[in-house]
Short mmCIF file of C-alpha atoms and ligand atoms in Angstrom, two decimals:
data_model
loop_
_atom_site.label_atom_id
_atom_site.label_comp_id
_atom_site.label_asym_id
_atom_site.label_seq_id
_atom_site.Cartn_x
_atom_site.Cartn_y
_atom_site.Cartn_z
CA UNK A 1 0.32 0.24 -0.09
CA UNK A 2 1.42 3.82 -0.88
CA UNK A 3 0.16 6.05 -0.86
CA UNK A 4 2.05 8.42 -2.93
CA UNK A 5 -0.62 12.05 -2.92
CA UNK A 6 -1.41 13.77 0.18
CA UNK A 7 1.70 15.02 0.18
CA UNK A 8 1.56 18.01 2.28
CA UNK A 9 5.79 18.94 2.60
CA UNK A 10 7.13 19.98 -0.75
CA UNK A 11 8.22 17.13 -3.30
CA UNK A 12 12.32 16.06 -2.61
CA UNK A 13 14.92 14.14 -3.59
CA UNK A 14 18.58 13.85 -2.47
CA UNK A 15 22.07 12.83 -4.48
CA UNK A 16 24.74 10.71 -2.71
CA UNK A 17 27.87 11.99 -3.93
CA UNK A 18 31.52 10.13 -4.20
CA UNK A 19 33.37 7.25 -5.92
CA UNK A 20 33.12 4.96 -2.18
CA UNK A 21 29.34 4.51 -2.60
CA UNK A 22 28.96 4.02 -5.82
CA UNK A 23 32.22 1.28 -6.10
CA UNK A 24 30.32 -0.95 -2.77
CA UNK A 25 33.17 0.30 -0.43
CA UNK A 26 31.02 2.37 1.96
CA UNK A 27 27.33 2.30 2.30
CA UNK A 28 25.36 5.26 1.85
CA UNK A 29 23.66 5.80 5.18
CA UNK A 30 23.72 9.35 4.37
CA UNK A 31 20.49 9.37 2.10
CA UNK A 32 19.41 6.39 4.31
CA UNK A 33 19.23 8.85 7.43
CA UNK A 34 17.78 12.22 5.17
CA UNK A 35 15.52 9.55 3.43
CA UNK A 36 13.71 8.65 7.49
CA UNK A 37 13.85 12.60 8.86
CA UNK A 38 12.49 13.96 6.11
CA UNK A 39 9.31 11.66 5.80
CA UNK A 40 8.68 11.65 9.83
CA UNK A 41 8.02 15.78 8.74
CA UNK A 42 5.53 14.38 6.02
CA UNK A 43 7.99 15.55 3.32
CA UNK A 44 8.40 12.67 0.06
CA UNK A 45 11.59 11.08 -1.56
CA UNK A 46 10.79 11.10 -5.26
CA UNK A 47 13.80 9.40 -5.62
CA UNK A 48 17.71 8.93 -4.67
CA UNK A 49 20.71 9.19 -7.33
CA UNK A 50 24.00 7.98 -6.39
CA UNK A 51 26.86 9.43 -7.93
CA UNK A 52 30.58 8.86 -8.65
CA UNK A 53 32.73 11.84 -8.64
CA UNK A 54 32.14 13.14 -12.04
CA UNK A 55 31.39 16.22 -13.15
CA UNK A 56 28.99 15.76 -15.77
CA UNK A 57 27.59 12.31 -14.63
CA UNK A 58 27.00 14.85 -11.31
CA UNK A 59 25.70 17.71 -13.27
CA UNK A 60 23.67 14.95 -14.46
CA UNK A 61 22.26 13.82 -11.18
CA UNK A 62 21.17 17.59 -9.86
CA UNK A 63 19.78 18.29 -13.51
CA UNK A 64 17.38 15.03 -13.49
CA UNK A 65 16.51 15.62 -9.36
CA UNK A 66 15.44 18.91 -10.04
CA UNK A 67 13.55 18.66 -12.94
CA UNK A 68 11.00 16.44 -10.61
CA UNK A 69 11.55 17.74 -7.06
CA UNK A 70 11.32 21.56 -5.07
CA UNK A 71 13.64 21.06 -2.37
CA UNK A 72 17.09 18.56 -3.15
CA UNK A 73 19.80 17.42 -0.66
CA UNK A 74 23.22 16.56 -1.54
CA UNK A 75 25.74 15.17 0.06
CA UNK A 76 29.26 14.26 -0.22
CA UNK A 77 32.23 15.97 -2.59
CA UNK A 78 32.22 19.05 -1.30
CA UNK A 79 36.02 18.90 0.17
CA UNK A 80 38.48 20.71 -0.67
CA UNK A 81 40.24 17.99 -3.40
CA UNK A 82 40.08 17.23 -7.00
CA UNK A 83 38.11 14.84 -6.95
CA UNK A 84 35.48 17.04 -5.29
CA UNK A 85 32.73 19.05 -7.70
CA UNK A 86 29.62 19.93 -6.34
CA UNK A 87 29.80 22.90 -6.01
CA UNK A 88 31.32 24.02 -9.22
CA UNK A 89 28.13 21.51 -11.30
CA UNK A 90 25.49 22.73 -8.72
CA UNK A 91 26.84 26.06 -10.03
CA UNK A 92 27.42 24.88 -13.54
CA UNK A 93 23.24 23.98 -13.34
CA UNK A 94 22.71 26.93 -12.10
CA UNK A 95 24.22 29.46 -14.84
CA UNK A 96 26.35 30.78 -12.06
CA UNK A 97 29.41 31.52 -11.00
CA UNK A 98 31.38 30.32 -7.50
CA UNK A 99 32.17 33.04 -5.38
CA UNK A 100 34.56 33.82 -2.51
CA UNK A 101 32.89 34.06 0.89
CA UNK A 102 35.53 36.39 2.57
CA UNK A 103 33.75 35.14 6.46
CA UNK A 104 34.15 32.11 5.44
CA UNK A 105 37.63 31.96 4.30
CA UNK A 106 38.70 33.45 7.00
CA UNK A 107 36.77 31.09 9.12
CA UNK A 108 39.08 27.87 7.29
CA UNK A 109 42.25 30.11 7.94
CA UNK A 110 41.41 30.53 11.69
CA UNK A 111 40.80 27.12 11.69
CA UNK A 112 44.74 25.67 11.10
CA UNK A 113 46.01 28.30 12.88
CA UNK A 114 43.58 27.24 15.96
CA UNK A 115 44.92 23.12 15.12
CA UNK A 116 48.99 25.10 14.26
CA UNK A 117 49.07 24.12 10.63
CA UNK A 118 49.96 26.05 7.75
CA UNK A 119 46.62 25.84 5.32
CA UNK A 120 47.09 24.24 1.57
CA UNK A 121 45.64 26.46 -0.31
CA UNK A 122 43.09 24.90 -1.89
CA UNK A 123 41.09 24.66 1.05
CA UNK A 124 40.58 28.47 0.44
CA UNK A 125 38.09 25.92 -2.21
CA UNK A 126 35.66 25.04 0.75
CA UNK A 127 34.67 28.44 0.68
CA UNK A 128 33.68 29.12 -2.63
CA UNK A 129 29.74 28.82 -2.64
CA UNK A 130 27.76 29.05 -5.93
CA UNK A 131 26.44 33.00 -6.70
CA UNK A 132 23.02 33.84 -4.08
CA UNK A 133 23.62 30.55 -1.44
CA UNK A 134 22.74 30.94 2.03
CA UNK A 135 25.96 29.57 3.59
CA UNK A 136 24.94 27.03 6.89
CA UNK A 137 27.04 26.67 9.33
CA UNK A 138 29.60 23.24 9.94
CA UNK A 139 29.98 23.18 13.62
CA UNK A 140 32.11 20.14 13.48
CA UNK A 141 33.79 20.26 10.47
CA UNK A 142 35.76 22.65 7.39
CA UNK A 143 33.25 22.39 4.76
CA UNK A 144 30.68 24.26 5.62
CA UNK A 145 26.65 23.37 3.62
CA UNK A 146 24.79 26.01 1.44
CA UNK A 147 21.50 26.44 0.21
CA UNK A 148 20.20 27.88 -3.22
CA UNK A 149 17.85 29.30 -5.23
CA UNK A 150 18.56 26.64 -8.95
CA UNK A 151 16.26 28.52 -11.82
CA UNK A 152 14.71 25.62 -14.00
CA UNK A 153 11.95 26.84 -16.35
CA UNK A 154 9.69 28.97 -14.04
CA UNK A 155 10.75 27.43 -11.73
CA UNK A 156 12.62 27.50 -8.81
CA UNK A 157 13.61 24.95 -7.39
CA UNK A 158 16.26 24.81 -4.33
CA UNK A 159 19.56 22.73 -3.23
CA UNK A 160 20.64 22.69 -0.45
CA UNK A 161 24.32 21.20 -0.08
CA UNK A 162 26.07 19.22 2.88
CA UNK A 163 29.15 17.74 4.00
CA UNK A 164 29.42 14.10 2.85
CA UNK A 165 30.57 13.33 6.38
CA UNK A 166 27.83 11.67 8.59
CA UNK A 167 28.54 13.19 11.63
CA UNK A 168 28.23 16.10 10.28
CA UNK A 169 25.86 16.59 8.43
CA UNK A 170 23.79 14.74 10.68
CA UNK A 171 23.90 17.39 12.72
CA UNK A 172 23.35 20.18 10.34
CA UNK A 173 20.30 18.80 9.24
CA UNK A 174 18.83 18.26 12.64
CA UNK A 175 19.43 22.11 13.30
CA UNK A 176 19.15 23.78 11.23
CA UNK A 177 17.31 22.08 7.41
CA UNK A 178 14.90 20.09 10.36
CA UNK A 179 13.34 23.58 11.55
CA UNK A 180 13.81 25.16 8.02
CA UNK A 181 11.95 22.82 5.75
CA UNK A 182 9.29 22.70 8.73
CA UNK A 183 9.32 26.25 8.74
CA UNK A 184 8.66 26.32 5.05
CA UNK A 185 4.53 25.18 5.49
CA UNK A 186 2.09 27.07 5.77
CA UNK A 187 1.24 28.89 8.30
CA UNK A 188 -1.23 27.03 10.02
CA UNK A 189 -0.40 22.90 9.11
CA UNK A 190 1.43 21.81 10.73
CA UNK A 191 3.69 17.47 10.19
CA UNK A 192 2.79 14.80 13.21
CA UNK A 193 3.66 10.84 13.13
CA UNK A 194 3.46 8.62 15.33
CA UNK A 195 5.10 5.47 15.40
CA UNK A 196 4.09 2.20 15.94
CA UNK A 197 7.05 -0.87 17.18
CA UNK A 198 5.08 -4.00 15.80
CA UNK A 199 6.81 -7.54 16.44
CA UNK A 200 5.09 -11.00 15.24
CA UNK A 201 4.14 -9.58 11.76
CA UNK A 202 5.74 -9.01 8.51
CA UNK A 203 5.87 -6.43 6.29
CA UNK A 204 3.25 -8.33 4.06
CA UNK A 205 1.57 -9.15 6.93
CA UNK A 206 1.16 -5.88 8.27
CA UNK A 207 -0.01 -4.07 5.06
CA UNK A 208 -3.11 -6.68 4.77
CA UNK A 209 -3.29 -5.94 8.24
CA UNK A 210 -3.83 -2.10 7.76
CA UNK A 211 -5.21 -2.36 4.35
CA UNK A 212 -8.48 0.46 3.44
CA UNK A 213 -7.81 1.71 7.79
CA UNK A 214 -6.03 4.47 6.75
CA UNK A 215 -8.54 7.01 4.29
CA UNK A 216 -5.27 8.23 2.31
CA UNK A 217 -6.50 11.82 2.39
CA UNK A 218 -6.46 11.99 5.99
CA UNK A 219 -3.19 10.18 6.29
CA UNK A 220 -0.33 8.01 5.77
CA UNK A 221 1.35 4.73 6.34
CA UNK A 222 5.03 3.62 5.50
CA UNK A 223 6.93 0.46 7.43
CA UNK A 224 10.42 0.38 7.98
CA UNK A 225 12.12 -2.95 9.10
CA UNK A 226 14.25 -2.75 11.62
CA UNK A 227 13.55 -6.91 12.25
CA UNK A 228 12.80 -9.04 13.69
CA UNK A 229 11.39 -5.57 14.95
CA UNK A 230 8.81 -3.62 12.02
CA UNK A 231 7.75 -0.55 12.40
CA UNK A 232 4.46 0.43 11.15
CA UNK A 233 4.28 4.96 11.14
CA UNK A 234 1.26 6.83 11.04
CA UNK A 235 2.03 10.95 9.68
CA UNK A 236 -0.70 13.62 9.95
CA UNK A 237 -1.05 16.67 8.21
CA UNK A 238 -3.39 19.50 9.17
CA UNK A 239 -4.42 22.56 10.32
CA UNK A 240 -2.49 23.00 13.42
CA UNK A 241 -5.66 23.17 15.60
CA UNK A 242 -6.73 19.91 14.07
CA UNK A 243 -3.89 17.83 13.90
CA UNK A 244 -2.98 15.95 17.16
CA UNK A 245 -6.76 14.86 17.08
CA UNK A 246 -6.88 12.53 14.03
CA UNK A 247 -3.35 11.25 14.29
CA UNK A 248 -4.77 10.00 17.59
CA UNK A 249 -7.79 8.51 15.73
CA UNK A 250 -5.86 7.69 12.90
CA UNK A 251 -3.74 5.74 15.85
CA UNK A 252 -5.84 3.90 16.87
CA UNK A 253 -7.27 2.83 14.17
CA UNK A 254 -4.14 0.93 13.60
CA UNK A 255 -4.13 -0.20 17.62
CA UNK A 256 -7.17 -1.63 16.95
CA UNK A 257 -6.00 -3.70 13.50
CA UNK A 258 -2.70 -4.22 14.61
CA UNK A 259 -3.46 -5.29 18.34
CA UNK A 260 -1.07 -6.94 20.67
CA UNK A 261 1.28 -7.34 17.76
CA UNK A 262 2.34 -3.70 18.62
CA UNK A 263 4.88 -4.18 20.79
CA UNK A 264 4.58 0.27 22.49
CA UNK A 265 4.24 3.40 20.35
CA UNK A 266 7.48 5.62 19.94
CA UNK A 267 11.20 4.54 19.43
CA UNK A 268 12.23 1.93 22.37
CA UNK A 269 12.69 -1.36 22.02
CA UNK A 270 11.79 -5.20 23.44
CA UNK A 271 13.79 -5.26 26.85
CA UNK A 272 12.58 -2.34 27.24
CA UNK A 273 9.28 -3.17 27.26
CA UNK A 274 9.26 -6.45 28.96
CA UNK A 275 11.42 -4.63 31.92
CA UNK A 276 8.38 -2.04 32.20
CA UNK A 277 5.65 -4.22 32.24
CA UNK A 278 7.74 -6.56 34.57
CA UNK A 279 8.05 -3.55 36.63
CA UNK A 280 4.44 -2.09 36.66
CA UNK A 281 3.08 -6.05 37.54
CA UNK A 282 6.27 -5.92 40.28
CA UNK A 283 7.16 -9.68 38.95
CA UNK A 284 10.16 -11.09 38.38
CA UNK A 285 12.46 -12.49 36.08
CA UNK A 286 15.12 -16.10 35.58
CA UNK A 287 15.93 -17.39 32.72
CA UNK A 288 16.85 -21.12 31.82
CA UNK A 289 19.20 -20.47 28.54
CA UNK A 290 20.48 -23.55 26.23
CA UNK A 291 20.45 -21.88 22.35
CA UNK A 292 20.41 -18.24 22.63
CA UNK A 293 23.69 -18.75 25.47
CA UNK A 294 22.60 -16.34 27.72
CA UNK A 295 21.29 -12.99 24.93
CA UNK A 296 17.42 -13.39 26.92
CA UNK A 297 20.15 -12.52 30.07
CA UNK A 298 22.03 -10.13 27.73
CA UNK A 299 18.85 -8.16 26.47
CA UNK A 300 17.41 -7.83 29.95
CA UNK A 301 20.11 -6.48 32.00
CA UNK A 302 20.95 -3.87 28.58
CA UNK A 303 17.89 -1.75 30.33
CA UNK A 304 18.71 0.76 32.89
CA UNK A 305 17.42 -1.04 36.12
CA UNK A 306 16.71 -4.12 35.55
CA UNK A 307 18.42 -5.24 38.84
CA UNK A 308 14.75 -3.97 40.53
CA UNK A 309 13.24 -7.56 38.32
CA UNK A 310 15.22 -9.69 37.01
CA UNK A 311 17.07 -11.77 39.39
CA UNK A 312 19.35 -13.77 36.79
CA UNK A 313 19.32 -17.28 35.72
CA UNK A 314 21.44 -21.04 34.10
CA UNK A 315 23.53 -21.05 31.06
CA UNK A 316 22.34 -24.82 31.01
CA UNK A 317 24.24 -25.59 27.80
CA UNK A 318 24.88 -28.75 28.60
CA UNK A 319 22.57 -31.45 29.26
CA UNK A 320 23.48 -32.10 32.38
CA UNK A 321 23.84 -28.47 33.71
CA UNK A 322 20.09 -29.10 32.55
CA UNK A 323 19.73 -32.16 35.77
CA UNK A 324 22.31 -30.43 37.55
CA UNK A 325 21.01 -26.87 38.52
CA UNK A 326 17.29 -27.30 36.80
CA UNK A 327 15.96 -30.68 37.90
CA UNK A 328 15.19 -31.82 33.95
CA UNK A 329 14.73 -35.12 34.66
CA UNK A 330 17.09 -37.80 32.77
CA UNK A 331 14.77 -39.63 31.82
CA UNK A 332 12.99 -36.22 30.23
CA UNK A 333 16.51 -35.79 28.24
CA UNK A 334 16.39 -39.64 27.14
CA UNK A 335 12.79 -40.57 26.05
CA UNK A 336 11.94 -36.72 23.86
CA UNK A 337 15.94 -34.82 23.27
CA UNK A 338 17.04 -31.47 24.11
CA UNK A 339 14.82 -30.02 21.74
CA UNK A 340 11.41 -30.49 22.87
CA UNK A 341 9.02 -29.16 24.59
CA UNK A 342 8.72 -31.90 27.58
CA UNK A 343 12.54 -30.43 28.51
CA UNK A 344 11.95 -26.38 27.77
CA UNK A 345 9.27 -26.60 30.47
CA UNK A 346 11.42 -28.59 32.85
CA UNK A 347 14.55 -26.20 32.71
CA UNK A 348 11.41 -23.37 32.46
CA UNK A 349 10.03 -24.35 36.06
CA UNK A 350 13.83 -25.00 36.92
CA UNK A 351 14.27 -21.76 36.67
CA UNK A 352 11.58 -20.00 39.04
CA UNK A 353 11.95 -22.99 41.80
CA UNK A 354 15.93 -22.12 41.44
CA UNK A 355 15.73 -18.56 41.95
CA UNK A 356 12.18 -17.93 43.78
CA UNK A 357 11.29 -15.40 40.91
CA UNK A 358 7.68 -15.20 39.82
CA UNK A 359 8.30 -16.56 36.07
CA UNK A 360 11.41 -18.46 34.09
CA UNK A 361 11.25 -18.65 30.86
CA UNK A 362 13.27 -21.28 28.89
CA UNK A 363 15.32 -22.00 25.58
CA UNK A 364 15.90 -24.80 23.86
CA UNK A 365 17.10 -25.66 20.36
CA UNK A 366 19.29 -25.71 17.37
CA UNK A 367 21.11 -23.07 16.27
CA UNK A 368 23.18 -24.93 13.55
CA UNK A 369 24.92 -24.58 11.29
CA UNK A 370 25.35 -28.17 12.14
CA UNK A 371 22.90 -30.15 14.95
CA UNK A 372 19.81 -30.42 12.58
CA UNK A 373 18.03 -33.78 11.77
CA UNK A 374 14.89 -34.10 9.52
CA UNK A 375 12.73 -34.31 11.93
CA UNK A 376 14.09 -31.21 14.04
CA UNK A 377 15.75 -29.24 10.85
CA UNK A 378 17.89 -26.43 12.53
CA UNK A 379 16.50 -23.32 13.42
CA UNK A 380 14.13 -25.68 15.37
CA UNK A 381 14.04 -24.01 18.76
CA UNK A 382 11.76 -23.93 21.88
CA UNK A 383 10.60 -21.38 24.51
CA UNK A 384 8.57 -22.15 27.28
CA UNK A 385 7.21 -20.08 30.15
CA UNK A 386 6.68 -21.28 34.21
CA UNK A 387 4.35 -18.71 35.68
CA UNK A 388 0.78 -18.74 38.21
CA UNK A 389 -1.77 -19.68 36.39
CA UNK A 390 -0.30 -20.52 32.79
CA UNK A 391 -2.03 -24.34 31.57
CA UNK A 392 -2.69 -26.59 34.47
CA UNK A 393 0.66 -26.81 36.23
CA UNK A 394 2.00 -23.33 35.63
CA UNK A 395 4.11 -23.69 32.04
CA UNK A 396 3.46 -23.91 28.99
CA UNK A 397 6.07 -24.30 26.13
CA UNK A 398 4.90 -24.35 21.66
CA UNK A 399 7.85 -25.44 19.48
CA UNK A 400 9.18 -22.96 16.52
CA UNK A 401 10.87 -23.22 13.44
CA UNK A 402 12.95 -20.27 13.28
CA UNK A 403 16.05 -19.73 10.52
CA UNK A 404 18.85 -18.24 8.86
CA UNK A 405 22.44 -18.24 10.41
CA UNK A 406 23.19 -19.24 14.08
CA UNK A 407 23.73 -15.99 15.35
CA UNK A 408 20.11 -14.63 13.19
CA UNK A 409 18.70 -17.99 15.07
CA UNK A 410 20.11 -17.17 18.18
CA UNK A 411 18.34 -12.96 18.28
CA UNK A 412 15.17 -14.67 16.77
CA UNK A 413 15.22 -17.41 20.30
CA UNK A 414 15.90 -14.37 22.40
CA UNK A 415 13.16 -12.20 20.78
CA UNK A 416 10.40 -14.65 20.94
CA UNK A 417 11.49 -15.67 24.40
CA UNK A 418 11.27 -11.71 25.37
CA UNK A 419 7.28 -11.99 23.83
CA UNK A 420 6.24 -14.70 25.65
CA UNK A 421 6.61 -12.15 28.75
CA UNK A 422 5.57 -9.32 26.51
CA UNK A 423 2.53 -11.58 26.46
CA UNK A 424 2.07 -13.29 29.36
CA UNK A 425 2.14 -10.25 31.69
CA UNK A 426 -0.56 -8.13 29.00
CA UNK A 427 -2.83 -11.29 30.38
CA UNK A 428 -2.53 -13.35 26.81
CA UNK A 429 -1.74 -16.36 26.43
CA UNK A 430 2.00 -16.70 24.83
CA UNK A 431 0.63 -19.24 22.56
CA UNK A 432 -0.16 -15.57 21.04
CA UNK A 433 3.71 -14.99 19.91
CA UNK A 434 3.25 -16.75 16.62
CA UNK A 435 6.82 -15.41 15.06
CA UNK A 436 7.47 -17.87 11.98
CA UNK A 437 4.90 -19.92 12.31
CA UNK A 438 2.78 -19.49 9.17
CA UNK A 439 3.50 -19.65 5.41
CA UNK A 440 7.03 -20.05 6.02
CA UNK A 441 8.14 -23.16 4.40
CA UNK A 442 11.32 -24.04 6.47
P1 ATP B 501 34.82 16.56 3.65
O1 ATP B 501 35.13 17.86 3.49
O2 ATP B 501 34.47 16.16 5.07
O3 ATP B 501 35.87 16.17 2.99
P2 ATP B 501 32.67 16.19 1.72
O4 ATP B 501 32.24 16.76 1.11
O5 ATP B 501 34.02 16.07 0.60
O6 ATP B 501 33.84 16.57 2.94
P3 ATP B 501 33.66 13.02 1.43
O7 ATP B 501 35.01 13.66 1.62
O8 ATP B 501 33.03 12.94 -0.11
O9 ATP B 501 32.62 14.68 2.15
O10 ATP B 501 33.32 11.90 2.11
C1 ATP B 501 34.15 12.46 3.44
C2 ATP B 501 33.32 11.17 4.66
O11 ATP B 501 32.18 10.99 4.61
C3 ATP B 501 34.42 10.19 3.57
O12 ATP B 501 35.01 9.06 4.11
C4 ATP B 501 32.91 8.75 2.67
O13 ATP B 501 33.13 8.35 2.92
C5 ATP B 501 32.06 9.38 3.47
N1 ATP B 501 30.25 9.86 3.29
C6 ATP B 501 30.93 10.38 2.28
N2 ATP B 501 29.16 10.34 1.71
C7 ATP B 501 28.57 9.27 2.63
C8 ATP B 501 27.48 8.74 2.89
N3 ATP B 501 26.19 8.43 1.67
N4 ATP B 501 26.70 8.01 3.42
C9 ATP B 501 28.11 7.44 4.60
N5 ATP B 501 29.08 8.07 4.50
C10 ATP B 501 29.11 8.98 3.36
MG1 MG B 502 34.23 11.96 -1.53
#
């Protein structure tokens, strides 16, 4: 589902300049960062062009971008060396020339004086700007950015030129460009967005679940996967007085459609959410980890203040430890194997018994690449939770078929285990955590 209409702000395009981006030596993180930030304030990015350090190619990229966008944001190619060609190219497209800005030149000279090095003459190149440019200061480096109007067939699109160094670019975008873009919106209009963190549904499942939920005239939906979590964002643009209410209205629709797949609203992680719930419900948690090798405990303890609800646990990797420290029966291991619901249940119960915690969460599985069988292939993982009120014997378990390499299986295992704790604390059956259960051929 794409709502390409209802674009509130100007149409934007992004250009990333640098040979290292085109030949694959550097990942273009600038473009994704900018696109994400623009999306959050309701600005649609129409294109992202990555181009090497050649004058004709850079000019080509600018011409194409300026032809369909009102604001073109570029990064890279602002340095002092001969292969930094952005400003020359922008001036060429704008039909103007570069002019030395004395204030900037002085700033660069002083910078070199301060660090006690002679200034190579070519550094003054960074004080050259296309005529009419409005300079955007760079507090973290020598290359200032700028904004300049590039007249083009009766239109007046704006070029925003930023340095390539991600740290500098980000600061300039956040502090100067985003506020400027927000000021471009008509006085009484504003753009608001809300992000939902979800787990358990794929992007396409989310898309399906939200089909028709948001009237494209009222708001926009976008998805972002930072697997295993996928975030869903709702953006509205409206009169200042209406926007908040409309956003809340649309957020409510998303909440209803997605139900418990939404783990939180805003920027947060599964372990944060689990921590908050444990604290709220005044429950304590212990772990009995086999295939996740301590990752569940690691993630839980990444949250400040986790000592108030996490008591600890056992990394019971060997069968012997499963028996000795968790009380798993020899007969259970012999007749069902270490990767079985029976073993996982005894591990979870054992974690509770050994520690006195209110909840015991257990993981056991085959992370691979070896150790799989036809019956229990690599990725077979069992989660069990022991806690009051679960079935008759206070324990619940399920077999999952996860996928990917060893690291991935461990990560997914920890995520599902945490989701079980979350669901239990929300009063749901942990078996409603269906990650990897549907439509997978693995
Ligand atoms: P400087 O004055 O610092 O040289 P610049 O605008 O010339 O600024 P570049 O030389 O193009 O910037 O790049 C500086 C650094 O930033 C390089 O290490 C480069 O790999 C990195 N970089 C440039 N563009 C990107 C991008 N799109 N994504 C991630 N890193 C980038
Ligand atoms: Mg470069």
